PDB file of C-alpha atoms in Angstrom:
ATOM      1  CA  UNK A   1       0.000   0.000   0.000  1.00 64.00           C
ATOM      2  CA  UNK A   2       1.051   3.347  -0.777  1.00 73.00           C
ATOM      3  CA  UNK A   3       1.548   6.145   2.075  1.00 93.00           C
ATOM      4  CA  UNK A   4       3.718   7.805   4.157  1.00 96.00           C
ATOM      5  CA  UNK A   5       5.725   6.063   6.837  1.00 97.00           C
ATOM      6  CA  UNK A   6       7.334   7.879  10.187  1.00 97.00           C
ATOM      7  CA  UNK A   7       9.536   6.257  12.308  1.00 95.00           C
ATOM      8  CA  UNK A   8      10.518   6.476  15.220  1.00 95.00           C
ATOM      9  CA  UNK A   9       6.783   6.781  16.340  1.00 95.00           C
ATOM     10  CA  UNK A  10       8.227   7.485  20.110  1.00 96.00           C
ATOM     11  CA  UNK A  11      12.142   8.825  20.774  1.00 95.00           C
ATOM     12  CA  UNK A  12      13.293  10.239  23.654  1.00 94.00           C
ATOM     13  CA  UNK A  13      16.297  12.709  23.522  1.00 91.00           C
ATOM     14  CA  UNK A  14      18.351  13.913  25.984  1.00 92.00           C
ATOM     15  CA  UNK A  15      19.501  17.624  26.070  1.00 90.00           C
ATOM     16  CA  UNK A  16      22.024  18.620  24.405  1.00 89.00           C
ATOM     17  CA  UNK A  17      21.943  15.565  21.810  1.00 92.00           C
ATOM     18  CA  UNK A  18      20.575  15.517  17.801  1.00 95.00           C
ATOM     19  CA  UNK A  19      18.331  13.040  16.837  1.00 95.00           C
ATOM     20  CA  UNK A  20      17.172  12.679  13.301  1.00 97.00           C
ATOM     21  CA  UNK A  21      13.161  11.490  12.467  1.00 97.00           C
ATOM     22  CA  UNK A  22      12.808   9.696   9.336  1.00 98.00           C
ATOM     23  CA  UNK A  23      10.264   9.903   6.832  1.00 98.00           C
ATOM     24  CA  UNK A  24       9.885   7.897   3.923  1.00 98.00           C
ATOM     25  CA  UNK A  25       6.682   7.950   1.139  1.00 97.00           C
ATOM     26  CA  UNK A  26       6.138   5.594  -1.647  1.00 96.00           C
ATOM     27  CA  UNK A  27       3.621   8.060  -2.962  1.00 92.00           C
ATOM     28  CA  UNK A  28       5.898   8.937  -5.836  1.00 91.00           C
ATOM     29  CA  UNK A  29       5.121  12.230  -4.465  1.00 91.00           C
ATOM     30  CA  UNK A  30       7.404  15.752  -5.347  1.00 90.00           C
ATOM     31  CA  UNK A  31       6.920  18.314  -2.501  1.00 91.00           C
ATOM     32  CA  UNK A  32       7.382  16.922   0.925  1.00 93.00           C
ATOM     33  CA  UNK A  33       6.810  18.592   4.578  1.00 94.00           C
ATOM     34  CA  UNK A  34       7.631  18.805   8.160  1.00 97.00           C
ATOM     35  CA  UNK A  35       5.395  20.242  10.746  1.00 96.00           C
ATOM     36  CA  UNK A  36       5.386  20.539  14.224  1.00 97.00           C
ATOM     37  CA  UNK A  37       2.391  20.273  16.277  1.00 96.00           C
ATOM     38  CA  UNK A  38       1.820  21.953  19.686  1.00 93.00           C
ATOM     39  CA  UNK A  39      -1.174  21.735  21.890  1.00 86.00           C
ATOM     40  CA  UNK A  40      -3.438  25.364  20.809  1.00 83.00           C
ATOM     41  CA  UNK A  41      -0.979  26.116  17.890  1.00 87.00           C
ATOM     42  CA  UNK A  42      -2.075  24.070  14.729  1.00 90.00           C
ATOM     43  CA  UNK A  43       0.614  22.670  12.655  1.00 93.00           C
ATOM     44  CA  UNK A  44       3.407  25.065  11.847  1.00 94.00           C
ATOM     45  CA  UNK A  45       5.743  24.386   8.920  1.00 93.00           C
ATOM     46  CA  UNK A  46       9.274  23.710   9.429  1.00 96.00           C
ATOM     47  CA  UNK A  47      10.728  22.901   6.138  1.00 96.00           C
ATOM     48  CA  UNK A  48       9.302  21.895   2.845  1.00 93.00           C
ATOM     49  CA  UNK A  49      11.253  20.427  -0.397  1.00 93.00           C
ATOM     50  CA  UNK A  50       9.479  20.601  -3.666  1.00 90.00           C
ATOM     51  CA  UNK A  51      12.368  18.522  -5.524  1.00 90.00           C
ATOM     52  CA  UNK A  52      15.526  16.117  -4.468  1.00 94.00           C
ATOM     53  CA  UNK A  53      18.512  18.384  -3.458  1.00 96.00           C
ATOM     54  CA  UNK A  54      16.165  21.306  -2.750  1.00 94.00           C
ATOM     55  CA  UNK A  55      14.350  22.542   0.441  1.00 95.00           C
ATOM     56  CA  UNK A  56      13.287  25.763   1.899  1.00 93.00           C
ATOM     57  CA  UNK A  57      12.853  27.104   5.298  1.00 94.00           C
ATOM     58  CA  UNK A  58       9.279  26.930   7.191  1.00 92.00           C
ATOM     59  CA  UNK A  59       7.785  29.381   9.392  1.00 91.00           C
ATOM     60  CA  UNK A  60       9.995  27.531  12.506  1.00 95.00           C
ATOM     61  CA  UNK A  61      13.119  26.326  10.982  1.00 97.00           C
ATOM     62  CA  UNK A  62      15.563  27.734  13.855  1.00 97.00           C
ATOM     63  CA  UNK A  63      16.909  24.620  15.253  1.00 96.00           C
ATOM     64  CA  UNK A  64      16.469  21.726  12.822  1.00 98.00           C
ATOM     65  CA  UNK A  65      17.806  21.173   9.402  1.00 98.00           C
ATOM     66  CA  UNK A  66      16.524  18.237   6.715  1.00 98.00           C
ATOM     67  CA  UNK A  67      18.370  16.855   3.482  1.00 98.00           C
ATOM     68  CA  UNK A  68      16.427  15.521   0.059  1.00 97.00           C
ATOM     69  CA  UNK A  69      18.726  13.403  -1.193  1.00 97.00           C
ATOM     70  CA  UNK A  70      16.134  11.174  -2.711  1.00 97.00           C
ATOM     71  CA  UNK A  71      12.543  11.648  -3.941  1.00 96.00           C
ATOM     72  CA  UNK A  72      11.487   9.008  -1.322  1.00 97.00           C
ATOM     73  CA  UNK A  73      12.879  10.145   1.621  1.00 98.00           C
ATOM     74  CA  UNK A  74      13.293  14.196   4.046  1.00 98.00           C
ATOM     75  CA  UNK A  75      14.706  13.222   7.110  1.00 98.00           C
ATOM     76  CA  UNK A  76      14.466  15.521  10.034  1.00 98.00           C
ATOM     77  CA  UNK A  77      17.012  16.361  12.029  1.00 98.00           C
ATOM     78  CA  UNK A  78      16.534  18.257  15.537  1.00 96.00           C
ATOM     79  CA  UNK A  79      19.635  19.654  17.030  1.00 95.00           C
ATOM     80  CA  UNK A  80      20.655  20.999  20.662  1.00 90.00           C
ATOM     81  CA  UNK A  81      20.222  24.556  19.387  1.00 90.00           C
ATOM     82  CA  UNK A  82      16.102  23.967  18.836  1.00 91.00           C
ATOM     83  CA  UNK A  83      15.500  25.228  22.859  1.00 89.00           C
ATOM     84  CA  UNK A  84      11.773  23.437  23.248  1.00 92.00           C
ATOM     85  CA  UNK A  85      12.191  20.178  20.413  1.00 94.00           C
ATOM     86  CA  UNK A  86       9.645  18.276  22.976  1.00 95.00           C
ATOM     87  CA  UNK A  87       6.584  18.263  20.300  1.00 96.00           C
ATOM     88  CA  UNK A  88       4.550  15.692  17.861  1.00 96.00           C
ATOM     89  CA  UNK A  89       6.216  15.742  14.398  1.00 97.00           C
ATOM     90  CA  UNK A  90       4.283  15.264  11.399  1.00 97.00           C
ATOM     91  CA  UNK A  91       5.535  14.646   7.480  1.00 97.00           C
ATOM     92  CA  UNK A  92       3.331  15.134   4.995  1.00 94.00           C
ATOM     93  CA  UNK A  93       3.567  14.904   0.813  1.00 93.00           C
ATOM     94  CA  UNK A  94       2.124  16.132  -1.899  1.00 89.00           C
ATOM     95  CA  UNK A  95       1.814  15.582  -5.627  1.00 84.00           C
ATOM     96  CA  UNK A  96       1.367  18.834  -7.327  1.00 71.00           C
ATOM     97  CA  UNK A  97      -0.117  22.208  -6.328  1.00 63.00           C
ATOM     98  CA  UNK A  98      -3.584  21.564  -6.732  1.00 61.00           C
ATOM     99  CA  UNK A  99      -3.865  18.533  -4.473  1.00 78.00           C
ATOM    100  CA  UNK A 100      -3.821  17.321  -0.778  1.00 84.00           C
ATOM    101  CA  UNK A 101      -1.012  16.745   1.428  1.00 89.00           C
ATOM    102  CA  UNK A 102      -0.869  13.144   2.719  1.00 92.00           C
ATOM    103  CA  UNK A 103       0.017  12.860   6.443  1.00 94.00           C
ATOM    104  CA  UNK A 104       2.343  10.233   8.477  1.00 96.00           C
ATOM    105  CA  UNK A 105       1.276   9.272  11.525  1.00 95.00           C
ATOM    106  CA  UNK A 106       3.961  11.216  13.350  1.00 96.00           C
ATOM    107  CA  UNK A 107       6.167  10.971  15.725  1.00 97.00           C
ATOM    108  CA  UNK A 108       6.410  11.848  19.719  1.00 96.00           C
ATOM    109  CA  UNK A 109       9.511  13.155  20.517  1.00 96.00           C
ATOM    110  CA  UNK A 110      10.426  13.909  24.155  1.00 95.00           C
ATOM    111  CA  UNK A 111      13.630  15.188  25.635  1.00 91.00           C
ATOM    112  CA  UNK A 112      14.576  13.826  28.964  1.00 87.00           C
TER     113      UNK A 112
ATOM    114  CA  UNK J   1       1.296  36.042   3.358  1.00 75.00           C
ATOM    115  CA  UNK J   2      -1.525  33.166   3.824  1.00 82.00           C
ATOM    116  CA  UNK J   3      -2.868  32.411   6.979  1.00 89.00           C
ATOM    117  CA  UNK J   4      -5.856  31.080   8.611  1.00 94.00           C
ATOM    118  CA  UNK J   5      -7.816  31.159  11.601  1.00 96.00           C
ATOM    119  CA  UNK J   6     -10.371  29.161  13.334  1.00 97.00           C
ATOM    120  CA  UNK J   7     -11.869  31.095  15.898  1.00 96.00           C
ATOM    121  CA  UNK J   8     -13.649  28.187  18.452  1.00 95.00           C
ATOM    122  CA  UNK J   9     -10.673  26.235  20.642  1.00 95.00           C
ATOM    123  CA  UNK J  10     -13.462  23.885  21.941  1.00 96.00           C
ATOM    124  CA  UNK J  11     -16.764  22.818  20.771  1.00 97.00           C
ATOM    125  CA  UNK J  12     -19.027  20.379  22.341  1.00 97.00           C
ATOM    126  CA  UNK J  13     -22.194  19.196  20.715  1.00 97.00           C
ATOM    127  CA  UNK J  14     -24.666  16.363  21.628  1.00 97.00           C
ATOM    128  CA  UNK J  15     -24.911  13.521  19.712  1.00 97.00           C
ATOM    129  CA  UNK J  16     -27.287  13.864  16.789  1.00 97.00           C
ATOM    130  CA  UNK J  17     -27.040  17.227  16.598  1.00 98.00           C
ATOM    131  CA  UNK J  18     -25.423  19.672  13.919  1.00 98.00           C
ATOM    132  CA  UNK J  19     -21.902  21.190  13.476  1.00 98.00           C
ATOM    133  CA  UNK J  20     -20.520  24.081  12.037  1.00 98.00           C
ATOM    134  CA  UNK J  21     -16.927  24.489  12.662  1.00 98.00           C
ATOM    135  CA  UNK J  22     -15.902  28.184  11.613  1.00 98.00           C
ATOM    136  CA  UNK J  23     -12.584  28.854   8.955  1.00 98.00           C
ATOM    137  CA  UNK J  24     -11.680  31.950   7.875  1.00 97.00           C
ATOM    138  CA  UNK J  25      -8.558  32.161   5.391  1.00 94.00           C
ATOM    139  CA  UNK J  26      -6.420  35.492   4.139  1.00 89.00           C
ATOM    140  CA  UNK J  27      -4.745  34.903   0.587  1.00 82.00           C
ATOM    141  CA  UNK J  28      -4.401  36.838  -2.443  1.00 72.00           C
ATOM    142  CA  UNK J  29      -5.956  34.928  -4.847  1.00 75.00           C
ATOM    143  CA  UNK J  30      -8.376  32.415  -5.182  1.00 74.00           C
ATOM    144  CA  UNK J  31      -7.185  30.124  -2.255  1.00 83.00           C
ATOM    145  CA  UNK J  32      -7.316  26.237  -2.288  1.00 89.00           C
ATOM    146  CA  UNK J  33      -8.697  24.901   1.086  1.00 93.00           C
ATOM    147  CA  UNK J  34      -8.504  21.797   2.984  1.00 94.00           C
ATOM    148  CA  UNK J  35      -9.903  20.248   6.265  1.00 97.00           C
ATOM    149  CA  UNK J  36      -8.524  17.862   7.675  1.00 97.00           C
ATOM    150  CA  UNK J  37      -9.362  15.507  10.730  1.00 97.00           C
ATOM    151  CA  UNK J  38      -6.781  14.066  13.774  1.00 96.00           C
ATOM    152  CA  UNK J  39      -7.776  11.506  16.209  1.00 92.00           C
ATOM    153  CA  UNK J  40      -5.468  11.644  19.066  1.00 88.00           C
ATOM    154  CA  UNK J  41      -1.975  10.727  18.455  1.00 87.00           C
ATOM    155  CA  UNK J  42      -2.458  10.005  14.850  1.00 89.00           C
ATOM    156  CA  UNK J  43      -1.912  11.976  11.566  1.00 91.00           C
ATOM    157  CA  UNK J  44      -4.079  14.013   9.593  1.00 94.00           C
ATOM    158  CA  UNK J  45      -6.831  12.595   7.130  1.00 95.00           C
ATOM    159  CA  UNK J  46      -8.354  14.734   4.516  1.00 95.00           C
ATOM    160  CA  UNK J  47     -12.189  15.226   4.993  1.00 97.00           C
ATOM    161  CA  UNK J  48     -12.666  17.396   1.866  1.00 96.00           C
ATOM    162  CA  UNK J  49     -11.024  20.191  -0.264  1.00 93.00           C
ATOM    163  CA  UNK J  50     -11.784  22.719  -2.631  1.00 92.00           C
ATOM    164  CA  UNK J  51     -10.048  24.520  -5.829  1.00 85.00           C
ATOM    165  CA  UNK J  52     -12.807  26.133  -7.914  1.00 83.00           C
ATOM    166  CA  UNK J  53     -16.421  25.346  -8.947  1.00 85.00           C
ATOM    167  CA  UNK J  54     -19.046  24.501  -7.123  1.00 88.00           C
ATOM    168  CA  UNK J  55     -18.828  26.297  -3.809  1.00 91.00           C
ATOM    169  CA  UNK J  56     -20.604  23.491  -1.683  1.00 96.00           C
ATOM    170  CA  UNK J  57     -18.296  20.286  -1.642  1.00 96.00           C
ATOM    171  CA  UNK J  58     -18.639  17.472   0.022  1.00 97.00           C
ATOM    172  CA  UNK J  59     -16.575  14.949   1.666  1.00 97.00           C
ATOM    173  CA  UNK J  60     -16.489  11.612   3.626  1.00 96.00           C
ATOM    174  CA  UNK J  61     -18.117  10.532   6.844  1.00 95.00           C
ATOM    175  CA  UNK J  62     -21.139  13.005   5.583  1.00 97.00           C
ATOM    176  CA  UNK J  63     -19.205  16.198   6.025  1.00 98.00           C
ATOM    177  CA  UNK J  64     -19.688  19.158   3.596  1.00 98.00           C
ATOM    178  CA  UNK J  65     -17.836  22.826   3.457  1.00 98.00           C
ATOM    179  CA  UNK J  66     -18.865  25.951   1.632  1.00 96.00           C
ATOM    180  CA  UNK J  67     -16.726  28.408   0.155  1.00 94.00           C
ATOM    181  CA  UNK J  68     -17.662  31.613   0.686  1.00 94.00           C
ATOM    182  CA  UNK J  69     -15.348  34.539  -0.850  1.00 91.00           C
ATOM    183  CA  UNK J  70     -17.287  37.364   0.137  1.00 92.00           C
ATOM    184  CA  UNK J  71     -16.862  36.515   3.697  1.00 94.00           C
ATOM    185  CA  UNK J  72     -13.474  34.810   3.323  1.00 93.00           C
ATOM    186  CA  UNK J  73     -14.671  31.784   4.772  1.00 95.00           C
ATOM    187  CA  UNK J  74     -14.564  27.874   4.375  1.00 97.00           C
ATOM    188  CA  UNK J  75     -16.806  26.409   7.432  1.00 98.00           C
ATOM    189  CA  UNK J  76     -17.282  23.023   7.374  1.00 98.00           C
ATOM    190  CA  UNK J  77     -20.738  21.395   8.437  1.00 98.00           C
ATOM    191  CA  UNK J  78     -22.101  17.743   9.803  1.00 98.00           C
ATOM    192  CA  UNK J  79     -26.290  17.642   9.808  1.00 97.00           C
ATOM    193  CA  UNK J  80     -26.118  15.210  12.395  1.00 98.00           C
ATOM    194  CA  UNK J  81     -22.979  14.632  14.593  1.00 98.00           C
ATOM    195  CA  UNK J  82     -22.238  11.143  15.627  1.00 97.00           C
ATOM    196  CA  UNK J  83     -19.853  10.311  18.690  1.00 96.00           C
ATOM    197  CA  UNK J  84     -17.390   9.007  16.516  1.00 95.00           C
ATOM    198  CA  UNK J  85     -16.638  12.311  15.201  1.00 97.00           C
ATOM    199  CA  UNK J  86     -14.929  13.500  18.455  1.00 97.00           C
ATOM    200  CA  UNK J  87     -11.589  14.531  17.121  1.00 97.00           C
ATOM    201  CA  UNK J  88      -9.304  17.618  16.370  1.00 97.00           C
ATOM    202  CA  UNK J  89     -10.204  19.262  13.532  1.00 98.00           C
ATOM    203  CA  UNK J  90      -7.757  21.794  11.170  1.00 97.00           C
ATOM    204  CA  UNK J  91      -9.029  23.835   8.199  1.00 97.00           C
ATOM    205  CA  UNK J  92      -5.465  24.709   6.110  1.00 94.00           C
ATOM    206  CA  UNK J  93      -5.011  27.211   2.645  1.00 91.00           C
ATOM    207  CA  UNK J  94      -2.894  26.018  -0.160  1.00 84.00           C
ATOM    208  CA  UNK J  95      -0.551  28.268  -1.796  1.00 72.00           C
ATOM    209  CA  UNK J  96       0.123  28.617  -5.541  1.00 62.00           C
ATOM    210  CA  UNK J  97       3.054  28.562  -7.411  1.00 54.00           C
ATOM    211  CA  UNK J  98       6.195  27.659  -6.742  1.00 49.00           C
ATOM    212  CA  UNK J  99       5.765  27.869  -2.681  1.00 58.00           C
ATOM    213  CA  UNK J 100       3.500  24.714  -2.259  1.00 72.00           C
ATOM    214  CA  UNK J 101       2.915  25.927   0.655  1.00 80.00           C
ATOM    215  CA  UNK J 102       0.135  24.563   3.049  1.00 86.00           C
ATOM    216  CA  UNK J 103      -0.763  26.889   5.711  1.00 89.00           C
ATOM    217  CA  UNK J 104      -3.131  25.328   8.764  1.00 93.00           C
ATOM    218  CA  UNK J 105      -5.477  26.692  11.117  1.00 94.00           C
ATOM    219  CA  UNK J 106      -5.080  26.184  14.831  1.00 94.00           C
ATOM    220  CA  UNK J 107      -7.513  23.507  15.260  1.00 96.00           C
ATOM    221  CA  UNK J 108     -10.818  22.921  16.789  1.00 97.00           C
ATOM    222  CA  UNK J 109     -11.455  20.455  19.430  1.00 97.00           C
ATOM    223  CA  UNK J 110     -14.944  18.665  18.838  1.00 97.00           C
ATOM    224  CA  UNK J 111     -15.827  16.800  21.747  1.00 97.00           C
ATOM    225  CA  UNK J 112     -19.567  14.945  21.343  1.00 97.00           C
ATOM    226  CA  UNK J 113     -21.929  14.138  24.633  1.00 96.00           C
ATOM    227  CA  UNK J 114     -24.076  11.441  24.718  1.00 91.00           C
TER     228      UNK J 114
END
């Protein structure tokens, strides 16, 4: 079945460490996302990539950085200098403008 | 810039009864809107979207939105709300061009009493 798949779906961090969510579609999808979710805020956009070796900066990028080294795959990686990283993560894809994002089912990350 | 807001934090609603969640969206142009549905802990699942034509659309589990440019506004509706529907839900703007940029809402909590 085609979708989107997140893993870890729980990691715990401790301070001062990266750690690095993966995301991986089969979608055959172009543009891919990141968002962080906070309780009362929504979703807010940390980086999208609309082609391989390309990516731009989200509304909340301070902190984290991602690669597109293949279609498939935007890893996520949060490093110490992101002060609050405890939050749900969510990927997402999309095919072309005019058409939904598709959502993983996230991951929980919690620093310790 | 795009952004949208949903002005209720909470809702509650008896079972059988109807919903309107509110959306209202700021964009330049004609906007392309989503809404989307979270159970708790999950991702998001699409419940309907519209680009153009008819204003009323309608989506699964008996959900319908209507687009309403005057008023800048994409509410979604339910006739009759069944317990099941309890869940998070986020009304989100597309962007055109090269941006692909989705834009969401800040969620509205639907909780359902029996």
């Amino acid at each position: 079945d085609g979708g989107i798949t997140q893993s870890p779906k729980y990691l715990f961090r401790k301070e001062g460490q990266n750690v690095t969510l993966s995301c991986e579609q089969n979608l055959n999808h172009d543009a891919m996302y990141w968002y962080r979710q906070d309780p009362g805020q929504g979703l807010r956009l940390i980086y999208y990539s609309q082609i391989v070796n390309d990516f731009q900066k989200g509304d909340i990028a301070e902190g984290y950085s991602v690669s597109r080294e293949k279609k498939e795959s935007f890893p996520l990686t949060v490093t110490s200098a992101q002060k609050n990283p405890t939050a749900f993560y969510l990927c997402a894809s999309r095919d072309r403008v005019n058409t939904e994002a598709f959502f993983g089912q996230g991951t929980r990350l919690t620093v310790v | 810039a795009q952004s949208v807001t949903q002005p209720d934090i909470h809702i509650t609603v008896s079972e059988g009864a109807s919903l309107e969640l509110r959306c209202n969206y700021s964009y330049g142009a004609t906007p392309y809107l989503f809404w989307y549905v979270q159970s708790p802990g999950q991702g998001l699942q699409l419940l309907l979207k519209y680009f153009s034509g008819d204003t009323l659309v309608q989506g699964i589990k008996g959900f319908e939105a209507e687009f309403k440019r005057s008023q800048s506004s994409f509410n979604l509706r339910k006739p009759s709300v069944h317990w099941s529907d309890a869940a998070e839900y986020f009304c989100a703007v597309g962007e055109l061009g090269g941006g692909n940029k989705l834009t969401f809402g800040t969620g509205t909590q639907l909780k359902v009493e029996l």
